[in-house]
Amino acid sequence: MKDKISIIGAGLVGSLLAVILKQKGFDVQIFEKRKDPRKSGAAGGRSINLALSHRGIRPLRVAGVYEKIEPYLIPMHGRMMHDQAGELTFQPYGKEGQFINSVSRAQLNELLIESAEEAGVEVFFDHKCGDINFDSNMLHFEHGKEMKSDLIIGTDGAFSAIRKKLQFTDRFNFSQHYIEHGYKELEIQPKENTFRLEPNYLHIWPRGNFMLIALPNADKTFTCTLFFPFEGNPSFSTLKTKADVEAFFEQYFKDALELIPDLSEQFFTNPTSSLVTTKCEPWHKNRSILLGDAAHAIVPFYGQGMNSGFEDVRLFVELAEELDWNWDKILPLYSSRRKKDADAISELALHNFIEMRDHVADPDFLRRKKLESQIQEKYPKEWIPLYSMVTFSDIPYSEALKLGKLQKKVMDEFLELKESEVNYDQVIQRFNALKKGD
Amino acid sequence: MKDKISIIGAGLVGSLLAVILKQKGFDVQIFEKRKDPRKSGAAGGRSINLALSHRGIRPLRVAGVYEKIEPYLIPMHGRMMHDQAGELTFQPYGKEGQFINSVSRAQLNELLIESAEEAGVEVFFDHKCGDINFDSNMLHFEHGKEMKSDLIIGTDGAFSAIRKKLQFTDRFNFSQHYIEHGYKELEIQPKENTFRLEPNYLHIWPRGNFMLIALPNADKTFTCTLFFPFEGNPSFSTLKTKADVEAFFEQYFKDALELIPDLSEQFFTNPTSSLVTTKCEPWHKNRSILLGDAAHAIVPFYGQGMNSGFEDVRLFVELAEELDWNWDKILPLYSSRRKKDADAISELALHNFIEMRDHVADPDFLRRKKLESQIQEKYPKEWIPLYSMVTFSDIPYSEALKLGKLQKKVMDEFLELKESEVNYDQVIQRFNALKKGD
């Protein structure tokens, strides 16, 4: 009989992990504090959408569930910037044919839970974990049930109950840090059953210290998200009346305002939510381990929250297989190897907010993008832009972060030259020299 | 009728605060989860001693309790370094007549609880706070009692129950970070009713990556503390047998070993404890606030944990008086003003560990100390060494940290000269220029 594995949290990461571990022959069960979303109709609420890309797709293929998910994806080939006059500018995400995919979180979660059940995983909803004993591997649920397992995996998100218990064990490092911005979701309805904006792009209204974005949904709506400071002027605290909200959108997001006739109703009905980064270490204790947001919750600005969680699943299973499923070896090694990559994507995600809300509309940024695309054209193997390393490759995040810093250094140097004076061979030589010196 | 104030935690900071607030006429009560230490005999256990200095003494005087405490203090005029051969070197802490004071935590705590009760404060022991409602200012204790207050102050230490509740409110930033070293206390008994080491010093055995220190107690014992890594070689993990411990002390702390005949018994009886730094922000929510370790727990290496907590009390009460006891103004202003100083002493305390365990025995450090004492002699008002700013002044910690960094920069420059070439007027001019440029 193979080991009994208990997964806490039937979110995206937990459900996918369950599918794969069940396929490997383990006795897998998931405990989820919420009700079954397929019955409670969570998918019928507001649409939260995510951007699925390479690192997320790969483990979905490993699990054999990608084909089932593909029909629900809407490709986004790049950023479509909206300036204050409503003029549009397109920035591709990568090379021709490279794109990210807008997908509904609720839809994807339901498909993954379904896949887990089809694979033979038992999913227990309405099971809130009340306590965990890290010595005896015993889980205690709030309604009295107990469960002993060979391995406990906490995939219960940014406010993980398992991590909360770890936090009060000795020598557990932990931080939670909120940024000064919150967000609010707003919906653009279709018109005569067609999208109101071009669907195959991630739309951005960059406005310096704040921004609006819009991602397409399969039902031809767009989910807009306003990322905006809680305090200061303007901020959530200064938009007190419907007139305030409309005047603000009139000034900064005129073309979006026209697409949301019930803007101020939505604004005051939908919640204002906060954005947190959490870090902790170690991720494991004895036979328990955290994966995904439970281990490393990040801000959403690189579109890597789910993708990094899915990559956790792939790397964890690959290492486990390599170490012949010896959990006592796997858990500490996985944690210590993966930690630096989680820290790196955490940093990249915070930084990308500044890029999205501010730099994308900046002439210097555009010159840099142009220089970079020319370097890449001449040296497609030697020079992969940072965004592409993060989004379209398996290069460890920490390596991508390091290389991205060197690329920035090289570009800073060559941006001082006139465009006609740039020698691309020299650029790549300089980059290679910096990499070696590192 | 004046406001009802509930203080959670009858430790050092809570008890002192209670005395002062009661003297101001408030209806003050303290809730403490432990039993009354005067009855349970906590003072009879191992001696943990602290170093009381200027910032701690000042609010004790404000409360009128310093005279009561003074007889229990043992002045320490400087560091007495023990090298591996047992040779001693003295480094004064400040100018002639400046010293810090070794005091028993248990003794001091009992005196402060007694003072609170004498002032008319009700102290409820065996009252563990189970929950707090930040909107209604209602405290819920584990045995069912409830208490509504106008102001709730959490002085319940590094693992504060009040802070734990704040942590799960939105937009509360928090971190806990453990250093790689732990500590173990050991006791040196008196011989024929006399101290076995010179009592008026803080004894240090600096050994690079680890150290032993010893502070005198009123009963003529010394409490030694070994600060030592948990892992690596040597570390707590490599000292497995009595023979290991004795060989280790024989090699590194020979003169101390001779004073602790039952060393290895003590070593395996006494616990190995960890060392944490906690930070959080904001310290307040509505009518609740954290003070002392609950707001900012630090490592003990600058001897400022208790002193910074007592200074919190003084600054909080001074600001409250200035703002006419308007809590809604006081709490946010106190938090935002004091936070940078808490962060500064936190950084200084971590850094001082490296100085104590390593640098104090370093020739470069000694040259620097000598240069500094000469500068100070010529410019006693313009140049106050960092240790003195922290220990013997009211200069805000953040200001001391900033000035200390400039002093280091100046000394780095002048240390390149021969001793005879140093012009002290130039030194002070350079320092003043850096201060202005800042």
PDB file of N, CA and C in Angstrom, chain A residues 159 163-164 166-181 230-231 272-275 281, chain B residues 159 163-164 166-181 230-231 272-275 281:
ATOM      1  N   PHE A 159      -3.402  32.807   3.156  1.00  0.00           N
ATOM      2  CA  PHE A 159      -3.712  32.865   4.584  1.00  0.00           C
ATOM      3  C   PHE A 159      -3.802  31.453   5.164  1.00  0.00           C
ATOM      4  N   ARG A 163       0.227  27.094   7.600  1.00  0.00           N
ATOM      5  CA  ARG A 163       1.332  28.019   7.866  1.00  0.00           C
ATOM      6  C   ARG A 163       1.112  28.772   9.171  1.00  0.00           C
ATOM      7  N   LYS A 164      -0.125  29.095   9.460  1.00  0.00           N
ATOM      8  CA  LYS A 164      -0.439  29.772  10.714  1.00  0.00           C
ATOM      9  C   LYS A 164       0.021  28.914  11.901  1.00  0.00           C
ATOM     10  N   LEU A 166       2.456  26.632  11.717  1.00  0.00           N
ATOM     11  CA  LEU A 166       3.928  26.628  11.654  1.00  0.00           C
ATOM     12  C   LEU A 166       4.497  27.899  12.285  1.00  0.00           C
ATOM     13  N   GLN A 167       3.777  28.997  12.105  1.00  0.00           N
ATOM     14  CA  GLN A 167       4.290  30.282  12.592  1.00  0.00           C
ATOM     15  C   GLN A 167       4.542  30.270  14.092  1.00  0.00           C
ATOM     16  N   PHE A 168       3.805  29.435  14.799  1.00  0.00           N
ATOM     17  CA  PHE A 168       3.987  29.408  16.249  1.00  0.00           C
ATOM     18  C   PHE A 168       4.873  28.248  16.708  1.00  0.00           C
ATOM     19  N   THR A 169       5.610  27.681  15.762  1.00  0.00           N
ATOM     20  CA  THR A 169       6.660  26.727  16.128  1.00  0.00           C
ATOM     21  C   THR A 169       7.976  27.503  16.171  1.00  0.00           C
ATOM     22  N   ASP A 170       8.931  26.988  16.902  1.00  0.00           N
ATOM     23  CA  ASP A 170      10.193  27.705  17.109  1.00  0.00           C
ATOM     24  C   ASP A 170      10.996  27.822  15.809  1.00  0.00           C
ATOM     25  N   ARG A 171      11.635  28.984  15.655  1.00  0.00           N
ATOM     26  CA  ARG A 171      12.570  29.229  14.571  1.00  0.00           C
ATOM     27  C   ARG A 171      11.926  29.190  13.180  1.00  0.00           C
ATOM     28  N   PHE A 172      10.680  29.584  13.093  1.00  0.00           N
ATOM     29  CA  PHE A 172       9.999  29.692  11.800  1.00  0.00           C
ATOM     30  C   PHE A 172      10.001  31.159  11.398  1.00  0.00           C
ATOM     31  N   ASN A 173      10.676  31.473  10.318  1.00  0.00           N
ATOM     32  CA  ASN A 173      10.719  32.851   9.837  1.00  0.00           C
ATOM     33  C   ASN A 173       9.490  33.132   8.979  1.00  0.00           C
ATOM     34  N   PHE A 174       8.930  34.308   9.169  1.00  0.00           N
ATOM     35  CA  PHE A 174       7.698  34.628   8.448  1.00  0.00           C
ATOM     36  C   PHE A 174       7.564  36.124   8.266  1.00  0.00           C
ATOM     37  N   SER A 175       7.047  36.552   7.116  1.00  0.00           N
ATOM     38  CA  SER A 175       6.678  37.958   6.959  1.00  0.00           C
ATOM     39  C   SER A 175       5.446  38.082   6.081  1.00  0.00           C
ATOM     40  N   GLN A 176       4.628  39.057   6.403  1.00  0.00           N
ATOM     41  CA  GLN A 176       3.519  39.438   5.522  1.00  0.00           C
ATOM     42  C   GLN A 176       3.620  40.942   5.340  1.00  0.00           C
ATOM     43  N   HIS A 177       3.612  41.358   4.078  1.00  0.00           N
ATOM     44  CA  HIS A 177       3.754  42.782   3.795  1.00  0.00           C
ATOM     45  C   HIS A 177       2.720  43.219   2.763  1.00  0.00           C
ATOM     46  N   TYR A 178       1.928  44.213   3.127  1.00  0.00           N
ATOM     47  CA  TYR A 178       0.901  44.745   2.222  1.00  0.00           C
ATOM     48  C   TYR A 178       1.464  45.948   1.474  1.00  0.00           C
ATOM     49  N   ILE A 179       1.175  46.040   0.184  1.00  0.00           N
ATOM     50  CA  ILE A 179       1.583  47.248  -0.537  1.00  0.00           C
ATOM     51  C   ILE A 179       0.544  48.342  -0.265  1.00  0.00           C
ATOM     52  N   GLU A 180       0.878  49.559  -0.668  1.00  0.00           N
ATOM     53  CA  GLU A 180       0.002  50.690  -0.355  1.00  0.00           C
ATOM     54  C   GLU A 180      -1.196  50.806  -1.294  1.00  0.00           C
ATOM     55  N   HIS A 181      -1.235  49.941  -2.277  1.00  0.00           N
ATOM     56  CA  HIS A 181      -2.341  49.942  -3.225  1.00  0.00           C
ATOM     57  C   HIS A 181      -3.317  48.813  -2.910  1.00  0.00           C
ATOM     58  N   PHE A 230      -4.635  53.193  -1.382  1.00  0.00           N
ATOM     59  CA  PHE A 230      -5.683  53.321  -0.370  1.00  0.00           C
ATOM     60  C   PHE A 230      -5.779  54.769   0.119  1.00  0.00           C
ATOM     61  N   GLU A 231      -4.604  55.421   0.281  1.00  0.00           N
ATOM     62  CA  GLU A 231      -4.571  56.771   0.843  1.00  0.00           C
ATOM     63  C   GLU A 231      -3.868  57.724  -0.121  1.00  0.00           C
ATOM     64  N   THR A 272     -13.184  46.606  -1.988  1.00  0.00           N
ATOM     65  CA  THR A 272     -11.811  47.053  -2.231  1.00  0.00           C
ATOM     66  C   THR A 272     -10.912  46.067  -1.494  1.00  0.00           C
ATOM     67  N   SER A 273     -10.016  45.443  -2.225  1.00  0.00           N
ATOM     68  CA  SER A 273      -9.201  44.394  -1.603  1.00  0.00           C
ATOM     69  C   SER A 273      -7.744  44.810  -1.515  1.00  0.00           C
ATOM     70  N   SER A 274      -7.033  44.187  -0.584  1.00  0.00           N
ATOM     71  CA  SER A 274      -5.630  44.535  -0.369  1.00  0.00           C
ATOM     72  C   SER A 274      -4.723  43.517  -1.067  1.00  0.00           C
ATOM     73  N   LEU A 275      -3.439  43.836  -1.138  1.00  0.00           N
ATOM     74  CA  LEU A 275      -2.467  43.006  -1.872  1.00  0.00           C
ATOM     75  C   LEU A 275      -1.282  42.684  -0.970  1.00  0.00           C
ATOM     76  N   GLU A 281       9.975  30.497   5.984  1.00  0.00           N
ATOM     77  CA  GLU A 281      11.090  29.563   5.898  1.00  0.00           C
ATOM     78  C   GLU A 281      11.299  28.911   7.257  1.00  0.00           C
TER      79      GLU A 281
ATOM     80  N   PHE B 159       5.729  37.395  21.851  1.00  0.00           N
ATOM     81  CA  PHE B 159       4.732  36.502  21.271  1.00  0.00           C
ATOM     82  C   PHE B 159       3.319  36.971  21.642  1.00  0.00           C
ATOM     83  N   ARG B 163      -1.029  41.141  19.388  1.00  0.00           N
ATOM     84  CA  ARG B 163      -0.450  41.268  18.047  1.00  0.00           C
ATOM     85  C   ARG B 163      -0.878  40.115  17.156  1.00  0.00           C
ATOM     86  N   LYS B 164      -0.986  38.931  17.741  1.00  0.00           N
ATOM     87  CA  LYS B 164      -1.429  37.767  16.976  1.00  0.00           C
ATOM     88  C   LYS B 164      -2.816  38.036  16.388  1.00  0.00           C
ATOM     89  N   LEU B 166      -4.042  41.098  15.782  1.00  0.00           N
ATOM     90  CA  LEU B 166      -3.840  42.142  14.766  1.00  0.00           C
ATOM     91  C   LEU B 166      -3.336  41.551  13.462  1.00  0.00           C
ATOM     92  N   GLN B 167      -2.513  40.504  13.579  1.00  0.00           N
ATOM     93  CA  GLN B 167      -1.910  39.925  12.372  1.00  0.00           C
ATOM     94  C   GLN B 167      -2.960  39.445  11.383  1.00  0.00           C
ATOM     95  N   PHE B 168      -4.128  39.076  11.892  1.00  0.00           N
ATOM     96  CA  PHE B 168      -5.149  38.564  10.983  1.00  0.00           C
ATOM     97  C   PHE B 168      -6.190  39.624  10.635  1.00  0.00           C
ATOM     98  N   THR B 169      -5.842  40.900  10.869  1.00  0.00           N
ATOM     99  CA  THR B 169      -6.661  41.998  10.346  1.00  0.00           C
ATOM    100  C   THR B 169      -6.004  42.456   9.044  1.00  0.00           C
ATOM    101  N   ASP B 170      -6.785  43.102   8.196  1.00  0.00           N
ATOM    102  CA  ASP B 170      -6.291  43.484   6.872  1.00  0.00           C
ATOM    103  C   ASP B 170      -5.197  44.545   6.958  1.00  0.00           C
ATOM    104  N   ARG B 171      -4.225  44.427   6.071  1.00  0.00           N
ATOM    105  CA  ARG B 171      -3.169  45.429   5.886  1.00  0.00           C
ATOM    106  C   ARG B 171      -2.291  45.621   7.123  1.00  0.00           C
ATOM    107  N   PHE B 172      -2.083  44.556   7.882  1.00  0.00           N
ATOM    108  CA  PHE B 172      -1.163  44.598   9.018  1.00  0.00           C
ATOM    109  C   PHE B 172       0.151  43.947   8.577  1.00  0.00           C
ATOM    110  N   ASN B 173       1.195  44.733   8.550  1.00  0.00           N
ATOM    111  CA  ASN B 173       2.504  44.196   8.166  1.00  0.00           C
ATOM    112  C   ASN B 173       3.176  43.568   9.377  1.00  0.00           C
ATOM    113  N   PHE B 174       3.819  42.431   9.158  1.00  0.00           N
ATOM    114  CA  PHE B 174       4.417  41.713  10.284  1.00  0.00           C
ATOM    115  C   PHE B 174       5.582  40.854   9.803  1.00  0.00           C
ATOM    116  N   SER B 175       6.611  40.784  10.604  1.00  0.00           N
ATOM    117  CA  SER B 175       7.667  39.805  10.327  1.00  0.00           C
ATOM    118  C   SER B 175       8.248  39.268  11.617  1.00  0.00           C
ATOM    119  N   GLN B 176       8.613  38.005  11.587  1.00  0.00           N
ATOM    120  CA  GLN B 176       9.381  37.410  12.686  1.00  0.00           C
ATOM    121  C   GLN B 176      10.569  36.714  12.043  1.00  0.00           C
ATOM    122  N   HIS B 177      11.751  37.044  12.549  1.00  0.00           N
ATOM    123  CA  HIS B 177      12.959  36.462  11.967  1.00  0.00           C
ATOM    124  C   HIS B 177      13.882  35.960  13.070  1.00  0.00           C
ATOM    125  N   TYR B 178      14.229  34.694  12.992  1.00  0.00           N
ATOM    126  CA  TYR B 178      15.128  34.087  13.975  1.00  0.00           C
ATOM    127  C   TYR B 178      16.559  34.139  13.459  1.00  0.00           C
ATOM    128  N   ILE B 179      17.511  34.460  14.326  1.00  0.00           N
ATOM    129  CA  ILE B 179      18.905  34.384  13.894  1.00  0.00           C
ATOM    130  C   ILE B 179      19.375  32.931  14.003  1.00  0.00           C
ATOM    131  N   GLU B 180      20.537  32.666  13.435  1.00  0.00           N
ATOM    132  CA  GLU B 180      21.015  31.284  13.375  1.00  0.00           C
ATOM    133  C   GLU B 180      21.627  30.800  14.685  1.00  0.00           C
ATOM    134  N   HIS B 181      21.721  31.711  15.646  1.00  0.00           N
ATOM    135  CA  HIS B 181      22.269  31.362  16.947  1.00  0.00           C
ATOM    136  C   HIS B 181      21.154  31.174  17.970  1.00  0.00           C
ATOM    137  N   PHE B 230      22.977  27.111  16.102  1.00  0.00           N
ATOM    138  CA  PHE B 230      22.240  25.858  16.242  1.00  0.00           C
ATOM    139  C   PHE B 230      22.890  24.758  15.405  1.00  0.00           C
ATOM    140  N   GLU B 231      23.356  25.145  14.198  1.00  0.00           N
ATOM    141  CA  GLU B 231      23.908  24.160  13.265  1.00  0.00           C
ATOM    142  C   GLU B 231      25.324  24.545  12.873  1.00  0.00           C
ATOM    143  N   THR B 272      17.916  25.139  25.467  1.00  0.00           N
ATOM    144  CA  THR B 272      18.538  25.950  24.418  1.00  0.00           C
ATOM    145  C   THR B 272      17.421  26.797  23.820  1.00  0.00           C
ATOM    146  N   SER B 273      17.589  28.101  23.853  1.00  0.00           N
ATOM    147  CA  SER B 273      16.507  28.979  23.406  1.00  0.00           C
ATOM    148  C   SER B 273      16.894  29.717  22.135  1.00  0.00           C
ATOM    149  N   SER B 274      15.893  30.140  21.394  1.00  0.00           N
ATOM    150  CA  SER B 274      16.121  30.825  20.121  1.00  0.00           C
ATOM    151  C   SER B 274      16.010  32.338  20.312  1.00  0.00           C
ATOM    152  N   LEU B 275      16.417  33.087  19.303  1.00  0.00           N
ATOM    153  CA  LEU B 275      16.469  34.552  19.387  1.00  0.00           C
ATOM    154  C   LEU B 275      15.740  35.151  18.196  1.00  0.00           C
ATOM    155  N   GLU B 281       3.536  46.738  11.822  1.00  0.00           N
ATOM    156  CA  GLU B 281       3.066  48.077  11.500  1.00  0.00           C
ATOM    157  C   GLU B 281       1.664  47.984  10.896  1.00  0.00           C
TER     158      GLU B 281
END
